[in-house]
N, CA and C atoms as an extended XYZ file, in Angstrom:
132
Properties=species:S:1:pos:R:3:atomname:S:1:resname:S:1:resid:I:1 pbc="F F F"
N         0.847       -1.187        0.000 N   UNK     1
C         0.000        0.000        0.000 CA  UNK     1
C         0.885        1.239        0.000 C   UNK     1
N         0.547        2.204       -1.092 N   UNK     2
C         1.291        3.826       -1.066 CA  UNK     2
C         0.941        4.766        0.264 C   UNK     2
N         1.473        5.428        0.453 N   UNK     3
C         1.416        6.550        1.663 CA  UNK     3
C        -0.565        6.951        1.460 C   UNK     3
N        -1.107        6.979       -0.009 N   UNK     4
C        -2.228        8.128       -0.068 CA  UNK     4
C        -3.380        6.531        0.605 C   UNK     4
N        -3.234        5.706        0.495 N   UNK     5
C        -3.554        4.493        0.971 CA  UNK     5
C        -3.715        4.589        2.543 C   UNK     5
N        -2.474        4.717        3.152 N   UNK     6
C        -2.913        4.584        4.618 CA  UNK     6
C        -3.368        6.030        5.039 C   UNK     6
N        -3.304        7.017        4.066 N   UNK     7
C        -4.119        8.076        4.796 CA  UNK     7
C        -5.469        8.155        4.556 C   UNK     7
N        -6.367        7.407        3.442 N   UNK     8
C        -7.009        7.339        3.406 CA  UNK     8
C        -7.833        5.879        4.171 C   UNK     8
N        -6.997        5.227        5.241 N   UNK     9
C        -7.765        4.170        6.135 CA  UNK     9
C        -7.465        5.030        7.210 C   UNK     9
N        -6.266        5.738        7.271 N   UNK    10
C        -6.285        6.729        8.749 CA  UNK    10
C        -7.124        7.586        8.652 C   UNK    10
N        -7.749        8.698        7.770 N   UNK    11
C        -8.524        9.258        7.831 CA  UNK    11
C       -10.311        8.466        7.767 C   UNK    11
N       -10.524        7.578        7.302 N   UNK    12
C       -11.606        6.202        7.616 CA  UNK    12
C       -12.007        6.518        9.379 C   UNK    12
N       -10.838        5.693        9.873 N   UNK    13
C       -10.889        5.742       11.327 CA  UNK    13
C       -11.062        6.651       12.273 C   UNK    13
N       -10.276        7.200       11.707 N   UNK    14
C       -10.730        9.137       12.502 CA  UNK    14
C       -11.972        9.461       12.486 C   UNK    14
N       -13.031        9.180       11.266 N   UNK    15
C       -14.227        9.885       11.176 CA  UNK    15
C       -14.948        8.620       12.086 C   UNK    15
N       -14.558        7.695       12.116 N   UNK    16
C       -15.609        6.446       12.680 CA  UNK    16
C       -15.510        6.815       13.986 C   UNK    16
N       -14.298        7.252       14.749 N   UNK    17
C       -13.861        7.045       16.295 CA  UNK    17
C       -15.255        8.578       16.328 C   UNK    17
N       -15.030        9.590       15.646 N   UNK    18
C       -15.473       10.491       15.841 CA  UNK    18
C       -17.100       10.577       15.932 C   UNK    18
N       -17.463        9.909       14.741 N   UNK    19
C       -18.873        9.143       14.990 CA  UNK    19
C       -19.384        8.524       15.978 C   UNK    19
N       -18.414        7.844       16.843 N   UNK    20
C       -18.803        6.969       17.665 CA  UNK    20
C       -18.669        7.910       18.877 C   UNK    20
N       -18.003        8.693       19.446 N   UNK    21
C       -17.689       10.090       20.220 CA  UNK    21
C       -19.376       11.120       20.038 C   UNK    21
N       -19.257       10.769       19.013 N   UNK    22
C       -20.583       12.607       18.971 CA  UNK    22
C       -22.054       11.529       18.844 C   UNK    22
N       -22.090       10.970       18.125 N   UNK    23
C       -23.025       10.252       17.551 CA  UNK    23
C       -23.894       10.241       16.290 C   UNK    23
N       -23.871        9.432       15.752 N   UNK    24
C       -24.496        9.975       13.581 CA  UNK    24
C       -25.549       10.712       13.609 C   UNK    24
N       -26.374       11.431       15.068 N   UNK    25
C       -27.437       12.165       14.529 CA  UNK    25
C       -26.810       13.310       15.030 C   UNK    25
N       -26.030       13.432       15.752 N   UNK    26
C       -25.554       14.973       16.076 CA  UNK    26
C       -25.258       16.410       15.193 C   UNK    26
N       -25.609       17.292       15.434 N   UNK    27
C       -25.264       18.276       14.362 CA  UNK    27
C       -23.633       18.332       14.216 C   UNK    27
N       -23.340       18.353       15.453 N   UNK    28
C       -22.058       18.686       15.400 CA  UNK    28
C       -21.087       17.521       14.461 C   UNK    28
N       -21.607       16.374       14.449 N   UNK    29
C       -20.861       15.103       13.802 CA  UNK    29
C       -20.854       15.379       12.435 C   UNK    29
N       -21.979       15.954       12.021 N   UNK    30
C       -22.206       16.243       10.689 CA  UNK    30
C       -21.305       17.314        9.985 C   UNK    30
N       -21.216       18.320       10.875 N   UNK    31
C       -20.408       19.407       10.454 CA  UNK    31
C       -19.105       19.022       10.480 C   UNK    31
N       -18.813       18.244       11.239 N   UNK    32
C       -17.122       18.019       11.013 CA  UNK    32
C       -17.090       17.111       10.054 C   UNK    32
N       -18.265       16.098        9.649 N   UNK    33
C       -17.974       15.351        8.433 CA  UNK    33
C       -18.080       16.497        7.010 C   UNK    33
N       -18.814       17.072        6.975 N   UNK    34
C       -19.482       17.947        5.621 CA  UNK    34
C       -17.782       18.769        5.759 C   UNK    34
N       -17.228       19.334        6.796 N   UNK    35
C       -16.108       20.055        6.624 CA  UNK    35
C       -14.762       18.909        6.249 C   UNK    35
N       -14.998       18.144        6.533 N   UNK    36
C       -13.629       17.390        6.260 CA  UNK    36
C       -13.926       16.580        4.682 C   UNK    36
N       -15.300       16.493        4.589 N   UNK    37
C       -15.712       16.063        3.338 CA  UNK    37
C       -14.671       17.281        2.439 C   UNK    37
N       -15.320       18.892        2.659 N   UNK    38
C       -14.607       19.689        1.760 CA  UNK    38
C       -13.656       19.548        1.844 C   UNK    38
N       -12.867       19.720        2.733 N   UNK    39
C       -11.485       19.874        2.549 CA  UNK    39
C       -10.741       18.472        1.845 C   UNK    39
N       -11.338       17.109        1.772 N   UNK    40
C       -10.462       16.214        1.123 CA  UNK    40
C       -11.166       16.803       -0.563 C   UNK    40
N       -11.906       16.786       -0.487 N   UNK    41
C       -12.185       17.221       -1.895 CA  UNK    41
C       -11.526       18.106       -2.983 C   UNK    41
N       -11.353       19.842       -1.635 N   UNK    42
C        -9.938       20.569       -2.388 CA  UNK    42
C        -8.328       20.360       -1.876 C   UNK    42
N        -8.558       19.594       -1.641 N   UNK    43
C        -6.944       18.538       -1.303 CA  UNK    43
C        -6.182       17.545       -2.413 C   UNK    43
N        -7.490       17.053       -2.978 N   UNK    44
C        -7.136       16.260       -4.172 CA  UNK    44
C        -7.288       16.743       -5.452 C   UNK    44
């Protein structure tokens, strides 16, 4: 596996631990997903 490989299972895990921390109906869970959504988007 290349480096963009394990950042994309490290970043996987991060959002799951984080999910599991706030909970999938929380606003707040959402916003850090919708924001990290953007930012991998203008990253790549």
């Amino acid at each position: 596996m290349n480096a963009i490989n394990w950042n994309a299972v490290i970043q996987t895990l991060v959002l799951i631990r984080i999910g599991q921390e706030l909970g999938t109906d929380s606003r707040l869970a959402r916003a850090l997903h919708e924001m990290v959504q953007a930012l991998l988007v203008a990253w790549r």
